[in-house]
Coordinates of C-alpha atoms in Angstrom, one line a residue:
X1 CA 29.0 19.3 21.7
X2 CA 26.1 20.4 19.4
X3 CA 22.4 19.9 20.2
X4 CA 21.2 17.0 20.2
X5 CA 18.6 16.2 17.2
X6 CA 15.5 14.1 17.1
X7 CA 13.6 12.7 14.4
X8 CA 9.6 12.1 15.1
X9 CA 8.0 9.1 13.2
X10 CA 4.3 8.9 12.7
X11 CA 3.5 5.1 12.6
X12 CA -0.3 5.1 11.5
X13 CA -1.3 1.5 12.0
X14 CA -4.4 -0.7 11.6
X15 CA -5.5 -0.7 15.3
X16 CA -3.9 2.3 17.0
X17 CA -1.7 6.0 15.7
X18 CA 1.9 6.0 17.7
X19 CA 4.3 8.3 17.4
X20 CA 7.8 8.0 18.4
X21 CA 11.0 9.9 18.8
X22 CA 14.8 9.2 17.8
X23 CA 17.6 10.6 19.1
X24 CA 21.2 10.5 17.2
X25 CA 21.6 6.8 18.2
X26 CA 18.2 6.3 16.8
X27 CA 17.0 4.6 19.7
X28 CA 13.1 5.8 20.9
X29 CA 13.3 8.2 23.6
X30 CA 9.8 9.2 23.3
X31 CA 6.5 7.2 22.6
X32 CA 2.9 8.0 22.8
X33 CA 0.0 5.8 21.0
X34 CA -3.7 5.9 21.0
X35 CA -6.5 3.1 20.0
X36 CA -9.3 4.2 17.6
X37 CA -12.8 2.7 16.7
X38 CA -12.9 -0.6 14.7
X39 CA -16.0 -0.3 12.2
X40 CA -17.6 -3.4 11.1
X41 CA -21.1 -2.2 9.2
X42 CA -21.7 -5.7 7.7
X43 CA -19.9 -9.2 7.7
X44 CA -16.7 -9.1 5.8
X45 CA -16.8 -4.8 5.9
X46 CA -14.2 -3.2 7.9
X47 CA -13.7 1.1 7.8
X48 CA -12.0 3.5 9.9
X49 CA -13.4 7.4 10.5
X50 CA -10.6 9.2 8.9
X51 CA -11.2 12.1 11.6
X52 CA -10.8 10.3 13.9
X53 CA -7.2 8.7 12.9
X54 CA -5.9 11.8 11.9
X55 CA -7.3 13.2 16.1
X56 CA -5.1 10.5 17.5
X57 CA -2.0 11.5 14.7
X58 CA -2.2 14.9 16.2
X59 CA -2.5 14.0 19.8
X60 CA 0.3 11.2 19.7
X61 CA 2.6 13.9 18.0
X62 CA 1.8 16.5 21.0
X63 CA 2.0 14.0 23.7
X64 CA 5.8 12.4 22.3
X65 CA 6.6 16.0 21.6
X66 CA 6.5 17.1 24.8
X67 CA 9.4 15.1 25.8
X68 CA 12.2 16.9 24.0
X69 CA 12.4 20.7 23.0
X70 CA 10.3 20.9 19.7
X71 CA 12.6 22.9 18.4
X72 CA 15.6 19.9 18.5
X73 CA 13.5 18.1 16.3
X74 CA 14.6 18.3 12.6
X75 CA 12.1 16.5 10.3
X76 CA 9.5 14.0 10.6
X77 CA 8.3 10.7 8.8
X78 CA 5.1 9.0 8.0
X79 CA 4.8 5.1 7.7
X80 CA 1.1 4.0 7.8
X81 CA -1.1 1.0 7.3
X82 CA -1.1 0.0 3.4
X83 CA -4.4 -0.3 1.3
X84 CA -6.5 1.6 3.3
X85 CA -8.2 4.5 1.0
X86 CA -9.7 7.9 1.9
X87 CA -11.6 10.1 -0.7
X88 CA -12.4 13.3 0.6
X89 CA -13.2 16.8 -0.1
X90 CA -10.6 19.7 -1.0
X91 CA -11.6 21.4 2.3
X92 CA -10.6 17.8 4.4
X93 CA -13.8 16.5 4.6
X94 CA -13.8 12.5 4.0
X95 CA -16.7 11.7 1.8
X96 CA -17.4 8.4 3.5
X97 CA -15.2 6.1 6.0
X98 CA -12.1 4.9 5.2
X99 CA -12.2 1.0 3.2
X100 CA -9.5 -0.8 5.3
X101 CA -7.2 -3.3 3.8
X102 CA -8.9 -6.1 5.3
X103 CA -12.1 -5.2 3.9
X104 CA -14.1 -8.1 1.9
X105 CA -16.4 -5.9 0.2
X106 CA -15.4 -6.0 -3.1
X107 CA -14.4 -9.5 -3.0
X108 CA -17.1 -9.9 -6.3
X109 CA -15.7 -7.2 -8.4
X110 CA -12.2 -9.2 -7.8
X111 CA -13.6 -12.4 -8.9
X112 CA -15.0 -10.3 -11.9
X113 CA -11.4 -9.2 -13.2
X114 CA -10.6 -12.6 -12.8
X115 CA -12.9 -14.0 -14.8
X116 CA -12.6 -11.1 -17.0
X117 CA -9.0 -12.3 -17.6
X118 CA -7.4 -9.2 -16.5
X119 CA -5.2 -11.0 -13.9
X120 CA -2.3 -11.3 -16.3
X121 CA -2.5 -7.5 -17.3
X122 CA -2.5 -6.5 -13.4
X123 CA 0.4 -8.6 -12.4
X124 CA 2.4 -7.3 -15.5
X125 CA 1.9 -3.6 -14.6
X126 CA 1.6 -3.8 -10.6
X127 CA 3.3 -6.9 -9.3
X128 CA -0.6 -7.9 -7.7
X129 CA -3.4 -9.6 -8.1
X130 CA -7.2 -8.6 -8.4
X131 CA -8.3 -9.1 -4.8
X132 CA -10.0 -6.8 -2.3
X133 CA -6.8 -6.4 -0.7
X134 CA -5.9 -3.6 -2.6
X135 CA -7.1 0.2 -3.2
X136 CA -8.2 0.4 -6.4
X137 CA -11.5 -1.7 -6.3
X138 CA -12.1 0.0 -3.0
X139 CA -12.0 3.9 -4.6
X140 CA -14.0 2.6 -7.1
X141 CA -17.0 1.3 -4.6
X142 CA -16.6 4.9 -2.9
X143 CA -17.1 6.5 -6.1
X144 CA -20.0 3.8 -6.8
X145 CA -21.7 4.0 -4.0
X146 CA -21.7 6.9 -2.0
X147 CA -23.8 9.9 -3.5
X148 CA -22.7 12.4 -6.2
X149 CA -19.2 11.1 -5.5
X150 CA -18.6 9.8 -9.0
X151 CA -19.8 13.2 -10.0
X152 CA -17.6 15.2 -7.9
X153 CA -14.8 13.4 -8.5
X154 CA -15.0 13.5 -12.7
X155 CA -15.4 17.7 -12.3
X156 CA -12.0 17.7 -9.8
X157 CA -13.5 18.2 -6.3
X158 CA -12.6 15.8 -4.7
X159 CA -9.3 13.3 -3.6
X160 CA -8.2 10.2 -3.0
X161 CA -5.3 8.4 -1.3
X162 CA -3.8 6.0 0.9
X163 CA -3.6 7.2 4.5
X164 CA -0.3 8.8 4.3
X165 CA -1.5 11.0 1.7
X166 CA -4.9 12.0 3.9
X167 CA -2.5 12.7 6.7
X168 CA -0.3 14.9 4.8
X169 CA -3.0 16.5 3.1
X170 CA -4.6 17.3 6.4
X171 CA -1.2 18.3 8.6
X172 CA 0.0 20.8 6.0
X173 CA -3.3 22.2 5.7
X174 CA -4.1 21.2 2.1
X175 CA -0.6 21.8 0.7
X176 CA 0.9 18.7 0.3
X177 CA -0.9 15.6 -2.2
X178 CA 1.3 13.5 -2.2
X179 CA 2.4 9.7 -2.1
X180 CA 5.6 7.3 -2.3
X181 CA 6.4 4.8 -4.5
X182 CA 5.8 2.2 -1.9
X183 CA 2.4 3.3 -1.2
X184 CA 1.2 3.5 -4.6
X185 CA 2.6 0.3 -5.6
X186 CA 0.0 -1.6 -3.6
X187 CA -2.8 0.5 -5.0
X188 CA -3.6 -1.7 -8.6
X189 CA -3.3 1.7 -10.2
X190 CA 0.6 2.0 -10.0
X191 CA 2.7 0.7 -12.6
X192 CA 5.9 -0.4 -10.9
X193 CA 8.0 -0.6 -13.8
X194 CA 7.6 2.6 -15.5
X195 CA 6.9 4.2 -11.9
X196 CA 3.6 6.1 -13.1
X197 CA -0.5 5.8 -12.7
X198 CA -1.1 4.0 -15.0
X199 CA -3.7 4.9 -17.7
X200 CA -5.2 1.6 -18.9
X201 CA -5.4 0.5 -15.2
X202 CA -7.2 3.8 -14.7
X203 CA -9.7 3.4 -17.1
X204 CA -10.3 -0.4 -15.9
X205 CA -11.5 0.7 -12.9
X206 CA -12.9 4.1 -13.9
X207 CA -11.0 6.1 -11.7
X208 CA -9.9 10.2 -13.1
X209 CA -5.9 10.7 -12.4
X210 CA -6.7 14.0 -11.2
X211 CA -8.2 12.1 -7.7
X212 CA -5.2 10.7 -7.2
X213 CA -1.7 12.4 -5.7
X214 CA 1.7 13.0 -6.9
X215 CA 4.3 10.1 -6.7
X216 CA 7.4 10.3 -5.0
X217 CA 10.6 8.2 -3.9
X218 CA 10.1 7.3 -0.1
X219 CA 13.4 9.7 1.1
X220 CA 12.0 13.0 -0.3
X221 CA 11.4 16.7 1.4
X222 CA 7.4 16.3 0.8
X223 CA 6.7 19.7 2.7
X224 CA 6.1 20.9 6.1
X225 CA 3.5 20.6 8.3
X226 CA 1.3 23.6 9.3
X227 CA 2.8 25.4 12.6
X228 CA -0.1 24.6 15.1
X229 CA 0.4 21.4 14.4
X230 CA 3.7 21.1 16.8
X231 CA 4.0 25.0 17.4
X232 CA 6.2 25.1 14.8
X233 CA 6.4 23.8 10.6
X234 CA 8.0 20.8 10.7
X235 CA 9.8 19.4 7.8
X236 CA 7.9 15.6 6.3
X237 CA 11.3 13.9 4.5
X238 CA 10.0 10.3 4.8
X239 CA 7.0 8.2 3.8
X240 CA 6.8 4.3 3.3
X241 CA 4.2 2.2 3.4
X242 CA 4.6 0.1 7.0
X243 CA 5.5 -3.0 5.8
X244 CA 8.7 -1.0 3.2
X245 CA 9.5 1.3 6.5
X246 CA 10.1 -2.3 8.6
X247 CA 12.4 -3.5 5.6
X248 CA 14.2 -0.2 5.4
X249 CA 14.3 0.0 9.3
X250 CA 15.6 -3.7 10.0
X251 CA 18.8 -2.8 7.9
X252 CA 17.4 -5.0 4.9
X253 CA 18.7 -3.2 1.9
X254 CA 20.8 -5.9 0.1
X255 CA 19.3 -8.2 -2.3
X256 CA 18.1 -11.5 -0.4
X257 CA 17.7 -10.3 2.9
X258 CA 14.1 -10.8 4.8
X259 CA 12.1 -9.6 7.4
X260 CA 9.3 -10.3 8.9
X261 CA 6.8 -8.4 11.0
X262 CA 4.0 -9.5 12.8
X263 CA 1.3 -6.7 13.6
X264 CA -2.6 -7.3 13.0
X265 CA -1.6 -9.5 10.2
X266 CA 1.5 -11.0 9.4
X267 CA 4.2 -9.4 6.6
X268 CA 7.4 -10.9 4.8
X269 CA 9.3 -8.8 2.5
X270 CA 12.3 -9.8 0.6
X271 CA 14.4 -7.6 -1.0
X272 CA 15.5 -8.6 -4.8
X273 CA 17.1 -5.3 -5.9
X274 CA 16.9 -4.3 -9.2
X275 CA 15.4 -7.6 -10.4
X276 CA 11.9 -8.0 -10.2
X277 CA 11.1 -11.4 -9.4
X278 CA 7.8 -12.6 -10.9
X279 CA 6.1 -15.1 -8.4
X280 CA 4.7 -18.8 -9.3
X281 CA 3.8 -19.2 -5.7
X282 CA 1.3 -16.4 -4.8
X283 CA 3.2 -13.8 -3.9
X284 CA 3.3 -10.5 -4.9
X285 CA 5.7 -8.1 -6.6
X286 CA 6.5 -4.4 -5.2
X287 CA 8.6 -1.7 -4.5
X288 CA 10.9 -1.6 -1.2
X289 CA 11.8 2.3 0.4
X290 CA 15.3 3.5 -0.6
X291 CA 17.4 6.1 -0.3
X292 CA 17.3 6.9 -4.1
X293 CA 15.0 5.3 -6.8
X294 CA 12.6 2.1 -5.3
X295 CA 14.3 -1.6 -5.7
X296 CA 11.9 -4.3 -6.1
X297 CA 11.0 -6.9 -3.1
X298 CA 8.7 -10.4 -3.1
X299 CA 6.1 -9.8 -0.6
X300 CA 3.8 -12.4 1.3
X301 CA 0.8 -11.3 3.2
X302 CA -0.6 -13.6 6.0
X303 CA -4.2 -11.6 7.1
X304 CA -4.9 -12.5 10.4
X305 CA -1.7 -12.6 12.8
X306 CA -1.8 -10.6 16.1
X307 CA -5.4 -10.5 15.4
X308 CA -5.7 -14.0 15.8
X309 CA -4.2 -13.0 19.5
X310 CA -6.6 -10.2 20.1
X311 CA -9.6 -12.5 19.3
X312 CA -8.9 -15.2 21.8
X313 CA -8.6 -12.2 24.0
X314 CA -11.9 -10.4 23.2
X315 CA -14.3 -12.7 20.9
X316 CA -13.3 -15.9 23.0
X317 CA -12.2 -14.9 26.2
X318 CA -9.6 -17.6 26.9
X319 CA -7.3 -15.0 27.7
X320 CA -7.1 -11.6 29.8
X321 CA -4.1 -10.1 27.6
X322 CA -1.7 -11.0 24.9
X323 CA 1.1 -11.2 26.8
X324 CA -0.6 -14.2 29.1
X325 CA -1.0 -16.3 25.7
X326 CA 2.6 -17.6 25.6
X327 CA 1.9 -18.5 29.4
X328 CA -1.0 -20.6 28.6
X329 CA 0.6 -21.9 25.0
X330 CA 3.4 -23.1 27.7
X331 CA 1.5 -24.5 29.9
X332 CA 1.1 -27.9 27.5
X333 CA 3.5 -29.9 26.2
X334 CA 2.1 -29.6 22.3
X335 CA -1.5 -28.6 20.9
X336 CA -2.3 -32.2 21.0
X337 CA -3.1 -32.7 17.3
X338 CA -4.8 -29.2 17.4
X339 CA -4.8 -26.8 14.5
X340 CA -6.5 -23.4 14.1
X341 CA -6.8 -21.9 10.5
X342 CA -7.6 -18.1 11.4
X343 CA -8.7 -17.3 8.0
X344 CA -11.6 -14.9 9.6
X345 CA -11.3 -12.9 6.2
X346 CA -10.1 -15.2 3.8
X347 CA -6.3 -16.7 3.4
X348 CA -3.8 -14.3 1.7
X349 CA -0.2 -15.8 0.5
X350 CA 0.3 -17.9 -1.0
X351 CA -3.3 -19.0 -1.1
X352 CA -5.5 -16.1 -2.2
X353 CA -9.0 -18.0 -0.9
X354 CA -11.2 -15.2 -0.3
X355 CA -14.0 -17.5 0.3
X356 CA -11.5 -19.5 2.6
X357 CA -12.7 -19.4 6.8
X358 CA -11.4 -19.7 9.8
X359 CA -11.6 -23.2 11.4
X360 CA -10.4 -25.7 14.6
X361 CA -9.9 -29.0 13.5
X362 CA -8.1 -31.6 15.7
X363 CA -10.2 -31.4 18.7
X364 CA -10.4 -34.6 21.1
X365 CA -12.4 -35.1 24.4
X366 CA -9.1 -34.0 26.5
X367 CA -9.3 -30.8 24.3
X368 CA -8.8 -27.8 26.5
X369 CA -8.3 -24.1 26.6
X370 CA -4.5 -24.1 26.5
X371 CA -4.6 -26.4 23.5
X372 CA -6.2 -23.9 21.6
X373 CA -4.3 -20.9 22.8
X374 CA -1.0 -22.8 21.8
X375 CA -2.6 -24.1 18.3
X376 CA -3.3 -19.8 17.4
X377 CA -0.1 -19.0 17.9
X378 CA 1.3 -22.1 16.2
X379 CA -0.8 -20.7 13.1
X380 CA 0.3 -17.6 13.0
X381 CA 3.9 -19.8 12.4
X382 CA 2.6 -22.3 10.0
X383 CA 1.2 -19.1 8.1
X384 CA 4.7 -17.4 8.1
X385 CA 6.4 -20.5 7.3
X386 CA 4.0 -20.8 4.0
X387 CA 5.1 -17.6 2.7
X388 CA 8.4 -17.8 3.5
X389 CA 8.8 -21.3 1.5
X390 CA 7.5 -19.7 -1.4
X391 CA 10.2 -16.5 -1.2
X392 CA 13.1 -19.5 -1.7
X393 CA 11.0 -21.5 -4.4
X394 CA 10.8 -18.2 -6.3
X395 CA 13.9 -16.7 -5.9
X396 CA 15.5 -19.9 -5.9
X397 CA 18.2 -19.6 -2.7
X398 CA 17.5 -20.7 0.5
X399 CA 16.2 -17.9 3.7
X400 CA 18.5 -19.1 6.4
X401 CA 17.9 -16.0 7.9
X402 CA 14.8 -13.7 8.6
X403 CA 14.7 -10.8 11.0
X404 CA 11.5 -9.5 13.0
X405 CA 9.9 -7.2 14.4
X406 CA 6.0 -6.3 15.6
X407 CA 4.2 -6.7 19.0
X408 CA 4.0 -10.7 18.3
X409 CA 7.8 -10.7 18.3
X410 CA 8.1 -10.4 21.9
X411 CA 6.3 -14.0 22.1
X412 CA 9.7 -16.1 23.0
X413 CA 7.3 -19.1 22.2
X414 CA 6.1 -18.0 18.9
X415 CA 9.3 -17.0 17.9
X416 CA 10.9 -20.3 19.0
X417 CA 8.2 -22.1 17.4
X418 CA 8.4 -20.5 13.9
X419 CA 12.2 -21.3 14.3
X420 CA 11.7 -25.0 14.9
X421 CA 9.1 -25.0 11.7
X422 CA 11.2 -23.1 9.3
X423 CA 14.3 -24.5 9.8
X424 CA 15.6 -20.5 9.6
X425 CA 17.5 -18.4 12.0
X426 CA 15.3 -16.3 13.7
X427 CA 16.5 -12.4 14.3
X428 CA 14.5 -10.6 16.5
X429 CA 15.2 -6.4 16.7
X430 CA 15.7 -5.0 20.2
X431 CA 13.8 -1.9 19.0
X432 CA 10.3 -2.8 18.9
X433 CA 9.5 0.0 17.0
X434 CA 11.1 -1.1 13.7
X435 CA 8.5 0.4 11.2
X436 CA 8.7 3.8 12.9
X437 CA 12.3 3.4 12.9
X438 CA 12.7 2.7 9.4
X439 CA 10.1 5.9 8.2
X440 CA 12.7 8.0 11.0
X441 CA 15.8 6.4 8.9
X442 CA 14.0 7.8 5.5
X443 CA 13.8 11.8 7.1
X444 CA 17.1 11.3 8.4
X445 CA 18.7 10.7 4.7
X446 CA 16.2 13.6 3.4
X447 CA 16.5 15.5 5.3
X448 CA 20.8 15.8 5.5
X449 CA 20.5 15.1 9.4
X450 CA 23.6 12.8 10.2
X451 CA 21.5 10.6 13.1
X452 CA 20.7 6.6 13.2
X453 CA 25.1 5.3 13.2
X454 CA 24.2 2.6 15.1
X455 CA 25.2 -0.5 12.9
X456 CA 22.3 -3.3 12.3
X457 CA 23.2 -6.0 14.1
X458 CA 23.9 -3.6 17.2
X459 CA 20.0 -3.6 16.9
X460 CA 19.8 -7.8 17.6
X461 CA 18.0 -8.2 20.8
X462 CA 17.7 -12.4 20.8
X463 CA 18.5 -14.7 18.3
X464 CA 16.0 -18.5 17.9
X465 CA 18.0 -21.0 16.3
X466 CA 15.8 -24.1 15.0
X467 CA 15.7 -27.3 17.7
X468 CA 13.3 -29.2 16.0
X469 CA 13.9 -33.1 14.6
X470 CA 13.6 -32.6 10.4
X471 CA 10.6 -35.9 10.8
X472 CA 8.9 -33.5 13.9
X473 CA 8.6 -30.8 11.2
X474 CA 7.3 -32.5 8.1
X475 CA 4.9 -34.3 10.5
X476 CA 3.3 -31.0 12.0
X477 CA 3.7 -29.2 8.4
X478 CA 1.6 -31.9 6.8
X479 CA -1.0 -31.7 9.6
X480 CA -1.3 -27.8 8.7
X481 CA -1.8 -28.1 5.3
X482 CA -4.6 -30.5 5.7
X483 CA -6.3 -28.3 8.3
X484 CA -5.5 -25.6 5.5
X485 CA -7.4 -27.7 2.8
X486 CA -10.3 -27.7 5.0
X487 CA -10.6 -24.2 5.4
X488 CA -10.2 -23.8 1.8
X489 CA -13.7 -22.4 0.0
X490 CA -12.8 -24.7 -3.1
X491 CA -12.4 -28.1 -0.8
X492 CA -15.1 -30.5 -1.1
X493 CA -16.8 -31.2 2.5

């Protein structure tokens, strides 16, 4: 028998850096994963310290490392969180914090393009819409706002990029500046059709190409890593975005298949192939990870998921872990006409309510803590269930089928409940570590290493079937989307 080979995935999330190891099987023989500082300077404002994300990259990659001979390990991929931007100096040196996706700040400028009427142009070119969701408005603020950035950056001194591309940057010692497809098509700079910056987009938001990195498809040999980094160069022959790497990673390469994964917020992807499916229901259009090219996929974005989880844990201290939530959810027969809208930073898909916050409507005398615990967990359902009922109204054929992944996942409650409201088969994957997986898949193919034969469904830990009376459904559907209305920023109170 020949050595065995590994593959290491970098997963660079929202909240913590993991990084795990495949063997030939691709299942994780090797995990190590570190926290980092959550930086909220003003309401709405969330940023990162680059340095310190890309200290935990290299200390995860060490500690997982360790585990095999570093030498048995073949080529690496990055999957990261999406959105977030970095614009920093040739020498490494971030100019200001990272803008995390879920940053608000440039919630005005948004509502500018909009009333600009450049909606229509940005849809056409990136599949999105102007909101503060995306990069481009948040490079532009950098640029803006931080001191003789703007200057910098028109004479070629500086760089800009998603996280992946700050991490590569960074492990190769300034050789590689690079991106995916996937990653740049959630930018609003990237035209997804012609699979290029796009000039006019560019000039929009006043933003030089030069600050911005070379585009490639996800399965590529980007460059190696420099040798202090593991002791050795190590081949990079994957990058997605972590939302693309789940979809690749779940097996969901075929036109109509779903999946679902629930980290700090909530993500569905379908995949549509080579059709791009313009949305009349708030979602957006993108590009999926492949092995060649990038087909399209309809994507729905729910903001506040697990994070609804984390703050009953620390803001409102109903709950010592996240694991003890289904517990407590369990503990009562129903919410007891309780609903909880977490829209702490506005609603995403398929409502796009910036102004939209979070709210607990329902609430009786008998009221108590395990009626609220259940009713946050029940809205991170009701929230998937909204995007997933616009994925069949736009691609007109019913999702009888949606796979899963993401810490929540592991909630037998949740996952039972999102069942019952959905009326869809619910697939959860035994390997929790889907979006790593699916960045360790990408290497794999680049790099020619013959690893992950394991078929999909060998992958199937549990399956939820729905158990839930059609007239029970509609009832507790129609009470969410009146607690929904009230949330709304355009409902009259």
């Amino acid at each position: 028998m020949g050595k065995q080979r590994y593959i290491l995935a970098l997963d660079q999330g929202t909240t913590s850096t993991r990084a795990v190891i495949f063997n030939e099987s691709g299942e994780a023989v090797a995990c190590a994963q570190r926290e980092f500082a959550q930086i909220y300077p003003h309401a709405g404002w969330v940023e990162h310290d680059p340095r310190e994300i890309l200290s935990t990259a290299l200390g995860v990659m060490a500690e997982a490392a360790a585990h095999v001979d570093p030498s048995s390990i073949a080529a690496m991929g990055i999957t990261n969180q999406r959105e977030t931007v970095v614009v920093w100096e040739k020498d490494g040196t971030p100019v200001y914090n990272a803008v995390v996706w879920q940053c608000r700040r440039t919630a005005d400028a948004c509502r500018a393009l909009i009333e600009g009427g450049y909606s229509e142009t940005i849809y056409k070119k990136t599949g999105l819409i102007p909101d503060a969701y995306f990069s481009a408005t948040k490079i532009k603020w950098i640029l803006d706002n931080v001191a003789g950035a703007r200057e910098k950056a028109k004479s070629g001194k500086l760089y800009a990029g998603t996280i992946d591309t700050y991490l590569l940057y960074c492990l190769s010692g300034g050789k590689i500046f690079a991106t995916d497809y996937t990653n740049a098509a959630r930018t609003m700079l990237f035209n997804i059709h012609e699979k290029k910056w796009d000039d006019e987009l560019l000039s929009l938001f006043d933003i030089p190409v030069g600050l911005l990195p070379q585009v490639y498809p996800s399965a590529h040999f980007f460059g190696v890593t420099q040798k202090r980094v593991l002791g050795r160069e190590l081949p990079v022959c994957g990058v997605a975005g972590d939302q693309q790497a789940a979809l690749y990673g779940q097996g969901c390469v075929g036109e109509g298949q779903v999946k679902c994964t629930f980290g700090t917020g909530v993500f569905l992807l379908c995949n549509t192939g080579e059709r791009a499916v313009r949305s009349s229901h708030g979602l957006l259009t993108t590009l999926a990870a492949a092995r060649n090219g990038a087909p399209f996929a309809l994507e729905g974005s729910v903001f506040v998921g697990g994070a609804a989880v984390q703050w009953l844990r620390d803001e409102m201290k109903l709950i010592h872990s996240a694991a003890e939530s289904e517990e407590v959810a369990l503990s009562v027969k129903s919410s007891g006409g309780v609903y909880v809208v977490p829209s702490f930073v506005g609603l995403g898909a398929p409502y796009w309510d910036s102004g939209a916050r979070g709210l607990i409507c329902g609430i009786t005398r008998g009221t108590g803590r395990a009626h609220i615990v259940r009713a946050t967990l029940e809205s991170i359902a009701y929230q998937t269930a909204d995007v997933l009922f616009a994925m069949q109204n736009d691609t007109g054929r019913a999702l009888t089928r949606l796979r899963v992944d993401g810490g929540a996942s592991a909630n037998n409650f949740l996952m039972q409940f999102l069942a019952d409201i959905t009326g869809a088969e619910i697939v959860r994957s035994r390997c929790v570590e889907t979006t790593a997986l699916g960045a360790a898949r990408l290497a794999a193919v680049a790099s020619g290493e013959n690893v992950f034969t394991a078929g999909d469904d060998d992958r199937i830990d549990c399956v939820f079937a729905p158990n839930m009376k059609q007239s029970e459904r509609e009832e507790a559907l129609c009470g969410w989307s009146s607690a929904v209305s009230r949330a709304r920023s355009n409902t009259e109170k």
